[in-house]
Amino acid sequence: MKKRIALISEHASPIAAIGGADTGGQNIAVAELARHLAALGYEIDIFTRWDDRRLPKTLNWRDGIRIIHVEAGPVTFIPKEKLLPYMTAFTKDMLRFIKAENNRYKLIHAHFFMSALVAADIKQKLGIPFIVTFHALARVRRIHQGRNDWFPDEGFAIEERVVAEADQIVALCPQDRDDLINLYQADPGKITVIPNGFRPDEIYPLDKLFVRMALKLDPKEKIILQLGRMVPRKGVDNVIKALGYMRSKHNFEARLLIVGGESDEPDPGITPEIGRLQKLAKAEGVSDLVTFVGRRTRDMLHYYYSAADVFTTTPWYEPFGITPLESMACGTPVIGSNVGGIKSTIVDGKTGFLVPPNDPVLLGRRIIELLSSNKLMMYFKENAIRHVNESYTWMKATHLTANMYERIATQSPLRAEDEDDSLSYIDDSFEALIETIEKSRRKIRLATLDSAQAIYRSLARGGKVLVCGNGGSAAEAQHFAAELVGRFEATGRRGLPVMALTADTAFVTAWANDFTFEEVFARQVEAYGQPGDVLVVISSSGQSPNLLKAIRAARKREMFCIGLLGKEGGAAGELTDINIIVPSNETSRIQEVQLHVLHVLSHLIEQQIMADDQNVIQITEEWSISQFQMAGLSGKTADKRKIRHESTKCDR
């Protein structure tokens, strides 16, 4: 039985165009959370306000995800600051939908304070527990924006009520958690810190020269990128002032690309903030250095991140900030404000720099420092890619969220007394395995074939295969070696030189005890590995230090590296030549599919080796017969010799 979850995001639809005044990080967060929850087996309904009659009331968006457009006020765009009066209608329409479909939601996850108001009212009527991610807190926003904050004052009381009534609160960063406790007296036991993330299959580094050619940018120019919503609090004016300081005080010039706005063209009539920034650029004497690009689709963003030398983001405040993650994922260092979520995602002096939010002079100096040192830029680039892939992916965020859901759902009074948890678990586990296998079949078949061919080529040239892993993966490594040294399906084939590094328990325990467990596999690779050999690492996460060091040791010995991984590949996925990444975040599902992949590899390798051995035998027989014939032996005698040869043939 699949678990149905309701997400509420009253103004931030997952299908809205990103980059406008009311569309940004929350839209992305809701979309990605829904996508990844569905991949884990949840059924997701996203409730968002209906603002376009061209869209159906119920949209089957993706497998396992529906978007429910709720009638709340006129079916047209309304700024989010003016939506609060329509939340009563939103609640009524959502209740009608729930009752009409007889849906038994395990829980509701509300995004933003108005969605949380709806969730709190529904909890009162139906008893459904709810979780809230605020994305921005009214008191914090008012502190930083003052009169520029146009949300009604009623938001303060609503947030206080929601904090008290929510079953759990998601804080996006440590600062968010502190604000909830200090400004709202939130119960620390009800707060879970779960940062937003990025998708490695969507945001990844591209060759700088290639993307600059594709975007028609000067390949030699120093480029600063500013990307995001075009609103005053994002601090784009701070970057323009820094550009003016750099030119006037240091005679240092760089191109500033500003991506964002309400339209594909940078139209001040549609996006007033662009007009204000254009005037500022002129006043600072840098109009010729500033290029307003307009809004761009998400599939183009990693082109801009990769084309830039540095990404700047200096808002007055920022509850989290997804764009710094995306920039670092593309290997572009970030200079960001030392506020909110940004100060927790950027590692100052390692993946970029942190600066005060309104200090264009210091910002300009940091930009010059970074752009003047290729060594520093490369250092930041390598650290940035590693940092975000280890800590800030949507898969990791979703795994943490799902754990929280299960914790809340098990405490819910909605659980039926006759619900058989054990049988439900068995059914769900089979369904999850079947779903993972289906996804794997589509996604990893080519990588599996490439891996089999790489191992075969090494063995055919006289090379060998080293295999390693930890825990359950160690058992799978030994299983794989046993299949190839012994036999998998084919009888009569020769043994193949495949060694499971975990099998040498005397060495592993001695080296781990006397030196460090992180070096045990690397040490064996140094001892046994030769150029042209293959190293296979098996891991459900791809993060184990001893595996990473083994791969680096194999690289030094010019070995070919294959990763049989899960959970998006982890750090190991960046180091191996071929990745077979099982598309799941559950360790048990990953290991089950990995064992199947090892059996498939064994079959493919074995069949190719057998075919080669038969070819050698056939060639040897033909050569022997021809020699007999040349010696004047009769065909009958030759046939007898052939029979004798069959009885004594051996593998090459």
XYZ file of C-alpha atoms in Angstrom:
652
model
C 0.000 0.000 0.000
C 1.593 3.230 -1.151
C 1.648 6.210 1.165
C -0.109 9.345 -0.061
C 1.270 12.724 1.036
C -0.235 16.165 0.408
C 2.087 19.102 -0.280
C 0.626 22.611 -0.112
C 2.367 25.500 -1.854
C -0.260 28.179 -2.292
C 1.686 30.603 -4.517
C 4.728 28.603 -5.683
C 3.638 26.060 -8.263
C 6.213 23.448 -9.349
C 5.350 24.134 -13.012
C 5.729 27.935 -12.895
C 8.502 29.613 -14.888
C 11.445 30.322 -12.585
C 13.037 33.748 -12.224
C 10.096 36.089 -11.690
C 9.347 38.201 -8.633
C 7.172 35.432 -7.116
C 8.955 32.368 -8.486
C 12.244 30.983 -7.267
C 13.657 28.656 -4.663
C 10.338 27.528 -3.168
C 9.002 26.450 -6.570
C 12.165 24.409 -7.169
C 12.117 22.922 -3.661
C 8.509 21.752 -3.937
C 9.073 20.300 -7.412
C 12.255 18.432 -6.505
C 10.941 17.163 -3.176
C 7.851 15.773 -4.932
C 9.914 14.149 -7.696
C 12.289 12.433 -5.301
C 9.542 11.364 -2.873
C 7.709 9.758 -5.775
C 10.923 7.936 -6.676
C 10.932 6.483 -3.143
C 7.413 5.127 -3.648
C 5.202 7.877 -2.204
C 2.131 9.171 -4.029
C 2.174 12.971 -3.987
C -0.621 15.513 -4.454
C 0.563 19.128 -4.699
C -2.110 21.729 -3.894
C -1.442 25.169 -5.383
C -3.699 28.121 -6.209
C -5.388 28.065 -9.639
C -4.243 31.201 -11.496
C -4.557 30.166 -15.163
C -7.723 28.702 -16.726
C -5.653 27.039 -19.433
C -4.464 24.592 -16.774
C -6.739 21.699 -15.733
C -8.030 21.464 -12.183
C -6.144 18.178 -11.740
C -2.920 17.639 -13.652
C -1.107 14.287 -13.732
C 2.315 15.886 -13.774
C 4.684 12.935 -13.381
C 4.528 9.309 -12.298
C 3.078 9.339 -8.793
C 2.567 13.136 -8.723
C -0.610 15.135 -9.293
C -0.966 18.907 -9.191
C -4.322 19.994 -7.779
C -5.260 23.557 -8.762
C -7.323 25.010 -5.925
C -10.006 27.643 -6.478
C -9.155 30.544 -4.185
C -10.055 33.983 -5.524
C -9.943 35.091 -9.165
C -8.315 32.618 -11.546
C -5.519 34.985 -12.439
C -2.123 36.011 -11.095
C -2.218 37.741 -7.701
C 0.977 38.819 -5.895
C 1.695 36.544 -2.948
C 1.582 39.522 -0.583
C -2.164 39.835 -1.342
C -3.187 36.180 -1.139
C -3.969 35.856 2.576
C -7.687 36.867 2.251
C -8.221 33.916 -0.125
C -6.864 31.210 2.176
C -10.296 30.442 3.667
C -11.559 29.633 0.170
C -8.371 27.611 -0.435
C -9.101 25.506 2.665
C -12.710 24.884 1.687
C -11.839 23.781 -1.842
C -9.066 21.520 -0.618
C -11.435 19.908 1.910
C -13.977 19.329 -0.864
C -11.307 17.564 -2.925
C -10.175 15.378 -0.022
C -13.748 14.306 0.795
C -14.714 13.740 -2.857
C -11.787 11.365 -3.379
C -11.981 9.870 0.096
C -8.231 10.409 0.366
C -6.490 9.278 3.521
C -3.361 11.409 3.494
C -0.745 10.188 5.937
C 0.241 13.791 6.516
C 0.395 17.254 4.957
C 3.636 19.126 4.261
C 2.935 22.856 3.998
C 5.316 25.316 2.343
C 5.131 28.976 3.480
C 3.012 30.421 6.276
C -0.249 30.713 4.277
C -0.084 27.063 3.238
C 0.584 26.197 6.869
C -2.569 28.111 7.894
C -4.554 25.881 5.531
C -2.864 22.763 6.922
C -3.588 23.801 10.518
C -7.294 24.328 9.750
C -7.505 20.950 7.987
C -5.824 19.279 10.949
C -8.538 20.704 13.208
C -11.280 19.243 10.984
C -9.771 15.921 9.838
C -6.977 15.241 12.300
C -4.292 14.960 9.604
C -0.849 15.811 11.053
C 1.155 18.489 9.269
C 4.730 19.622 8.790
C 5.733 23.129 7.759
C 8.710 24.562 5.900
C 8.390 28.356 6.164
C 11.040 29.243 3.515
C 10.998 32.780 4.966
C 9.886 34.020 8.394
C 7.763 37.158 8.717
C 9.679 38.594 11.667
C 13.050 38.086 9.979
C 11.744 39.529 6.719
C 10.375 42.608 8.498
C 13.687 43.169 10.315
C 15.596 43.280 7.029
C 13.047 44.820 4.658
C 11.148 47.202 6.899
C 8.581 49.117 4.850
C 9.548 47.169 1.733
C 7.898 44.101 3.263
C 4.353 44.203 1.894
C 2.955 41.149 3.640
C 0.127 41.924 6.109
C 0.871 42.076 9.823
C -1.545 39.179 10.404
C 1.267 36.927 9.260
C 3.001 37.264 12.643
C 0.081 35.734 14.571
C -0.435 33.042 11.927
C 3.188 31.955 12.164
C 2.990 31.837 15.962
C -0.097 29.605 15.746
C 1.506 27.347 13.150
C 4.707 26.977 15.185
C 2.620 25.875 18.170
C 0.321 23.471 16.266
C 2.669 21.895 13.699
C 3.730 18.317 14.323
C 7.189 19.115 12.943
C 8.985 22.163 11.525
C 11.657 21.981 8.840
C 14.441 24.564 9.198
C 16.495 25.063 6.048
C 19.703 25.952 7.896
C 21.032 26.442 11.438
C 20.202 30.175 11.304
C 16.594 29.324 10.418
C 16.439 27.010 13.429
C 17.843 29.686 15.746
C 15.320 32.246 14.453
C 12.425 29.857 15.093
C 13.573 29.289 18.662
C 14.542 32.876 19.520
C 11.779 34.782 17.712
C 8.896 32.299 17.973
C 9.782 30.233 21.048
C 9.540 27.071 18.932
C 10.089 23.746 20.672
C 13.618 22.652 19.633
C 12.428 19.040 19.726
C 9.984 19.766 16.894
C 12.594 21.265 14.547
C 14.499 19.226 11.962
C 17.221 20.929 9.897
C 16.980 19.743 6.274
C 18.783 21.918 3.703
C 17.622 22.251 0.126
C 19.713 20.666 -2.592
C 20.514 20.341 -6.278
C 20.210 17.585 -8.867
C 23.577 16.286 -10.139
C 21.902 15.042 -13.314
C 20.615 18.561 -14.016
C 23.358 20.842 -12.672
C 26.935 19.790 -13.435
C 30.184 21.310 -14.791
C 30.562 21.961 -18.508
C 33.683 22.950 -20.422
C 34.068 26.719 -20.052
C 35.232 27.366 -23.606
C 32.383 25.281 -25.046
C 29.627 27.022 -23.072
C 31.025 30.486 -23.779
C 30.942 29.696 -27.476
C 27.384 28.367 -27.121
C 26.288 31.516 -25.259
C 28.283 33.806 -27.583
C 30.450 35.123 -24.762
C 34.037 36.335 -25.044
C 36.263 33.332 -24.181
C 38.972 35.617 -22.735
C 36.816 37.964 -20.655
C 36.583 37.695 -16.870
C 32.895 36.978 -16.134
C 30.919 37.534 -12.941
C 27.462 35.934 -12.777
C 24.425 37.090 -10.829
C 21.399 34.811 -11.227
C 18.034 34.778 -9.489
C 14.885 36.739 -8.801
C 14.980 40.406 -9.732
C 13.866 42.009 -6.454
C 15.715 44.627 -4.342
C 16.476 42.321 -1.385
C 18.638 40.091 -3.601
C 21.328 42.799 -3.517
C 22.193 42.900 -7.213
C 22.860 46.626 -6.792
C 25.677 45.711 -4.397
C 27.464 43.797 -7.189
C 27.062 46.678 -9.640
C 28.568 49.080 -7.091
C 31.442 46.637 -6.561
C 32.031 46.645 -10.314
C 32.220 50.437 -10.233
C 34.714 50.330 -7.370
C 36.874 47.772 -9.205
C 37.071 49.951 -12.322
C 37.520 53.340 -10.653
C 39.921 52.356 -7.847
C 41.850 49.431 -9.315
C 41.395 49.764 -13.076
C 40.143 46.151 -12.982
C 37.375 45.235 -15.410
C 35.108 42.200 -15.653
C 31.842 41.393 -17.395
C 28.762 41.102 -15.140
C 25.984 38.844 -16.454
C 22.614 39.300 -14.730
C 20.218 36.419 -15.417
C 16.605 36.699 -14.260
C 13.408 38.644 -14.661
C 9.786 38.217 -15.651
C 10.471 37.696 -19.358
C 13.042 36.219 -21.719
C 14.139 39.725 -22.696
C 15.440 42.211 -20.076
C 12.394 44.513 -20.246
C 12.253 47.209 -17.511
C 8.562 47.675 -18.274
C 7.852 44.093 -17.221
C 10.552 43.842 -14.544
C 10.936 47.258 -12.832
C 13.995 46.097 -10.849
C 15.926 45.757 -14.109
C 15.203 49.400 -14.904
C 16.474 50.484 -11.487
C 19.652 48.430 -11.905
C 20.268 49.803 -15.411
C 20.164 53.349 -14.030
C 22.548 52.385 -11.245
C 25.003 50.821 -13.713
C 25.013 54.058 -15.694
C 25.561 56.117 -12.547
C 28.475 53.872 -11.537
C 30.047 54.205 -14.994
C 29.851 50.477 -15.780
C 26.924 50.227 -18.208
C 29.272 48.787 -20.819
C 30.317 46.010 -18.425
C 26.819 44.909 -17.370
C 24.735 42.564 -19.524
C 21.118 41.898 -18.595
C 20.220 38.500 -20.011
C 16.584 38.070 -18.970
C 14.895 34.912 -17.740
C 16.337 31.546 -18.797
C 14.954 28.015 -18.550
C 16.410 25.647 -15.964
C 17.986 23.441 -18.603
C 20.184 26.409 -19.576
C 21.296 27.475 -16.114
C 24.310 25.164 -15.845
C 25.580 26.756 -19.086
C 25.691 30.150 -17.375
C 27.112 28.788 -14.105
C 29.865 26.979 -16.032
C 30.625 29.987 -18.242
C 31.268 32.276 -15.258
C 34.526 32.676 -13.359
C 32.768 33.658 -10.150
C 29.163 33.716 -8.936
C 28.017 36.497 -6.620
C 24.953 36.517 -4.395
C 24.753 39.237 -1.758
C 21.139 39.533 -0.547
C 20.202 41.448 2.594
C 18.936 38.161 4.014
C 18.348 34.694 2.556
C 16.476 31.857 4.311
C 18.508 29.358 2.294
C 19.532 30.088 -1.302
C 19.680 27.341 -3.917
C 21.708 29.253 -6.522
C 25.004 29.100 -4.552
C 24.684 25.293 -4.450
C 24.067 25.123 -8.180
C 27.037 27.351 -8.911
C 29.368 25.264 -6.733
C 28.016 22.101 -8.370
C 29.260 23.521 -11.680
C 32.668 24.233 -10.176
C 32.208 28.008 -10.068
C 33.315 29.655 -6.780
C 30.757 31.764 -4.921
C 31.123 35.062 -3.108
C 28.029 35.415 -0.952
C 26.506 37.325 1.926
C 27.342 36.122 5.392
C 23.638 35.683 6.187
C 21.009 32.962 6.600
C 21.512 29.789 4.634
C 24.323 31.169 2.492
C 26.728 31.314 5.410
C 26.135 27.619 6.071
C 26.516 26.394 2.473
C 29.629 28.372 1.453
C 32.798 27.326 3.257
C 34.647 30.636 3.580
C 38.146 30.424 2.140
C 37.563 26.921 0.756
C 34.634 26.976 -1.701
C 34.366 30.758 -1.951
C 34.205 33.875 0.202
C 31.648 35.283 2.640
C 31.198 39.060 2.819
C 28.801 41.454 4.580
C 25.582 41.974 2.572
C 26.042 45.707 1.902
C 29.773 46.218 1.474
C 30.551 46.729 -2.245
C 34.165 47.692 -1.493
C 34.984 44.406 0.248
C 33.000 42.513 -2.373
C 35.034 44.184 -5.120
C 38.303 43.345 -3.382
C 37.296 39.698 -3.014
C 36.326 39.484 -6.691
C 39.692 40.939 -7.723
C 41.531 38.562 -5.365
C 39.786 35.555 -6.844
C 39.941 36.547 -10.505
C 43.645 37.360 -10.189
C 44.649 33.850 -9.062
C 44.105 30.814 -11.249
C 45.509 28.642 -8.463
C 42.936 29.929 -5.969
C 40.108 29.504 -8.470
C 41.092 25.891 -9.128
C 41.338 25.211 -5.388
C 37.847 26.627 -4.817
C 36.469 24.746 -7.826
C 37.644 21.312 -6.669
C 36.454 21.915 -3.109
C 33.084 23.295 -4.232
C 32.177 20.309 -6.394
C 33.149 17.856 -3.665
C 31.394 19.858 -0.937
C 27.950 20.103 -2.523
C 27.923 16.552 -3.867
C 28.651 15.222 -0.408
C 26.207 17.395 1.534
C 23.583 19.081 -0.631
C 21.742 16.854 -3.098
C 17.973 16.570 -3.376
C 18.284 12.827 -2.880
C 19.891 13.367 0.510
C 17.330 16.029 1.465
C 14.481 13.736 0.430
C 15.889 10.827 2.406
C 15.956 13.003 5.535
C 12.438 14.243 4.781
C 11.093 10.716 4.277
C 12.589 9.651 7.611
C 10.782 12.557 9.259
C 7.513 11.619 7.502
C 7.708 8.053 8.778
C 8.405 9.271 12.296
C 5.332 11.515 12.237
C 3.080 9.011 10.442
C 3.762 6.251 12.981
C 2.554 8.601 15.732
C -0.584 9.573 13.796
C -4.055 8.738 15.191
C -5.124 8.096 11.554
C -3.497 4.659 11.591
C -6.284 2.095 11.300
C -6.476 -0.364 14.191
C -6.750 -3.285 11.779
C -3.858 -2.164 9.584
C -1.375 -5.047 9.423
C 1.973 -3.256 9.480
C 4.022 -6.413 8.884
C 2.114 -7.496 5.780
C 2.039 -3.905 4.510
C 5.791 -3.702 4.929
C 6.297 -6.935 2.986
C 4.057 -5.726 0.167
C 5.710 -2.308 0.104
C 9.211 -3.809 0.064
C 8.395 -5.989 -2.943
C 6.822 -3.029 -4.735
C 9.853 -0.867 -3.977
C 12.230 -3.548 -5.265
C 10.224 -4.030 -8.466
C 10.144 -0.274 -9.022
C 13.909 0.016 -8.446
C 14.597 -2.844 -10.836
C 12.446 -1.237 -13.540
C 14.236 2.095 -13.172
C 17.614 0.373 -13.114
C 16.845 -1.565 -16.280
C 16.307 1.695 -18.128
C 19.157 3.668 -16.608
C 22.116 1.337 -16.107
C 21.949 -1.205 -18.931
C 24.516 0.599 -21.109
C 26.870 1.242 -18.185
C 26.610 -2.447 -17.253
C 27.490 -3.509 -20.797
C 30.417 -1.069 -20.923
C 31.700 -2.423 -17.607
C 31.510 -6.014 -18.777
C 33.444 -5.156 -21.930
C 36.104 -3.246 -19.961
C 36.652 -6.202 -17.598
C 36.742 -8.658 -20.508
C 39.305 -6.561 -22.400
C 41.579 -6.495 -19.368
C 41.302 -10.235 -18.790
C 41.837 -10.995 -22.482
C 45.105 -9.025 -22.410
C 46.337 -10.941 -19.382
C 45.207 -8.409 -16.786
C 43.315 -9.020 -13.566
C 40.416 -7.572 -11.607
C 40.526 -6.291 -8.014
C 37.188 -5.867 -6.195
C 36.471 -4.152 -2.878
C 33.637 -2.888 -0.708
C 32.586 -2.549 2.929
C 29.976 -4.451 4.928
C 27.386 -6.005 2.636
C 29.391 -4.740 -0.321
C 32.415 -6.699 0.960
C 30.308 -9.859 0.799
C 29.214 -8.975 -2.730
C 32.856 -8.365 -3.740
C 33.785 -11.881 -2.583
C 30.700 -13.306 -4.279
C 31.707 -11.701 -7.597
C 35.277 -12.976 -7.316
C 34.050 -16.498 -6.527
C 31.807 -16.521 -9.617
C 34.710 -15.616 -11.926
C 37.545 -17.541 -10.326
C 35.261 -20.563 -10.175
C 32.336 -20.543 -12.555
C 29.004 -18.779 -12.883
C 27.086 -20.744 -15.532
C 29.593 -22.167 -18.004
C 31.364 -25.413 -17.236
C 34.820 -26.175 -18.569
C 36.117 -22.630 -18.776
C 39.403 -21.546 -17.266
C 39.579 -19.695 -13.963
C 39.779 -15.917 -14.223
C 42.177 -13.783 -12.101
C 39.697 -11.832 -9.941
C 40.657 -10.956 -6.369
C 38.358 -9.681 -3.608
C 40.540 -7.426 -1.455
C 38.301 -7.992 1.572
C 39.064 -11.728 1.518
C 42.591 -11.241 2.891
C 41.405 -10.862 6.476
C 44.876 -11.236 7.976
C 46.178 -8.230 6.056
C 42.990 -6.157 6.411
C 42.811 -6.541 10.186
C 46.561 -6.126 10.708
C 46.827 -2.968 8.605
C 43.637 -1.491 10.037
C 44.853 -2.183 13.576
C 48.430 -0.987 13.134
C 47.839 1.913 10.733
C 44.383 2.965 9.474
C 41.366 1.273 7.953
C 41.153 4.048 5.342
C 44.328 2.729 3.673
C 43.666 -1.046 3.557
C 42.374 -1.223 -0.009
C 44.780 1.396 -1.365
C 47.687 -0.591 0.071
C 46.512 -3.758 -1.673
C 46.015 -1.893 -4.936
C 49.597 -0.637 -4.686
C 50.787 -4.214 -4.117
C 48.771 -6.043 -6.761
C 47.589 -3.494 -9.318
C 49.290 -3.137 -12.699
C 48.583 -0.866 -15.690
C 45.597 -2.205 -17.592
C 44.101 -4.019 -14.596
C 40.567 -3.178 -13.424
C 39.429 -2.008 -9.990
C 35.737 -2.512 -9.148
C 34.443 -0.664 -6.074
C 31.037 -1.603 -4.659
C 29.248 0.859 -2.397
C 25.663 1.916 -1.711
C 26.733 5.527 -1.033
C 30.054 6.074 -2.834
C 31.386 8.022 0.158
C 33.648 5.521 1.985
C 37.156 7.006 2.455
C 38.919 3.641 1.979
C 37.216 3.172 -1.396
C 38.061 6.705 -2.526
C 41.723 6.174 -1.614
C 41.719 2.834 -3.435
C 40.438 4.523 -6.593
C 43.123 7.212 -6.361
C 45.791 4.529 -5.878
C 44.453 2.674 -8.922
C 44.611 5.871 -10.947
C 48.292 6.244 -10.147
C 48.889 2.711 -11.409
C 46.969 3.405 -14.635
C 44.204 0.955 -13.813
C 40.646 1.195 -15.151
C 38.087 1.977 -12.418
C 34.443 0.887 -12.286
C 31.977 2.006 -9.621
C 28.917 -0.111 -8.720
C 27.174 2.521 -6.653
C 23.890 3.968 -5.363
C 22.515 7.252 -3.989
C 23.657 9.308 -7.000
C 27.192 7.898 -6.882
C 28.686 10.064 -4.150
C 32.320 11.180 -4.322
C 33.355 7.842 -5.878
C 31.216 8.657 -8.897
C 33.503 11.582 -9.697
C 36.642 9.422 -9.726
C 35.699 6.252 -11.620
C 35.786 5.700 -15.383
C 32.389 4.000 -15.549
C 29.562 4.326 -13.029
C 26.737 1.838 -12.597
C 24.528 3.867 -10.255
C 21.400 2.131 -8.949
C 18.625 4.786 -8.926
C 17.557 4.416 -5.308
C 18.272 5.969 -1.935
C 17.477 2.832 0.100
C 20.530 0.746 0.957
C 18.653 -2.562 0.868
C 17.213 -1.874 -2.600
C 20.617 -0.768 -3.868
C 22.340 -3.917 -2.630
C 19.642 -6.162 -4.099
C 20.048 -4.641 -7.539
C 23.847 -4.587 -7.224
C 23.881 -8.356 -6.688
C 21.793 -8.788 -9.838
C 24.222 -6.558 -11.759
C 27.169 -8.683 -10.578
C 25.417 -11.786 -11.889
C 24.789 -10.062 -15.233
C 28.447 -9.016 -15.428
C 29.537 -12.572 -14.615
C 27.389 -13.952 -17.434
C 28.587 -11.422 -20.020
C 32.270 -11.818 -19.121
C 32.043 -15.588 -18.974
C 30.329 -15.910 -22.350
C 32.905 -13.711 -24.065
C 35.830 -15.585 -22.500
C 34.296 -18.921 -23.512
C 33.825 -17.675 -27.076
C 37.477 -16.596 -27.224
C 38.662 -19.932 -25.836
C 36.625 -21.842 -28.413
C 38.119 -19.703 -31.173
C 41.636 -20.524 -29.974
C 40.816 -24.233 -29.902
C 39.326 -24.102 -33.397
C 42.360 -22.287 -34.762
C 44.691 -24.816 -33.076
C 42.748 -27.741 -34.553
C 42.791 -26.285 -38.026
C 46.526 -25.634 -37.790
C 47.187 -29.213 -36.572
C 45.202 -30.798 -39.397
C 46.963 -28.667 -41.979
C 50.322 -29.779 -40.574
C 49.292 -33.430 -40.776
C 48.163 -32.986 -44.359
C 51.403 -31.273 -45.316
C 53.267 -34.274 -43.891
C 51.375 -36.572 -46.296
C 49.117 -38.171 -43.694
C 45.760 -39.478 -44.854
C 42.601 -37.734 -43.910
C 41.691 -40.743 -41.817
C 44.944 -40.509 -39.863
C 44.456 -36.783 -39.491
C 41.007 -37.368 -38.066
C 42.488 -39.787 -35.523
C 45.088 -37.193 -34.536
C 42.287 -34.637 -34.230
C 40.447 -36.952 -31.852
C 43.573 -37.304 -29.739
C 43.950 -33.512 -29.760
C 40.359 -33.083 -28.522
C 41.145 -35.295 -25.543
C 44.190 -33.238 -24.536
C 43.216 -29.678 -25.500
C 43.864 -26.987 -22.926
C 42.995 -23.341 -22.435
C 45.353 -20.742 -23.749
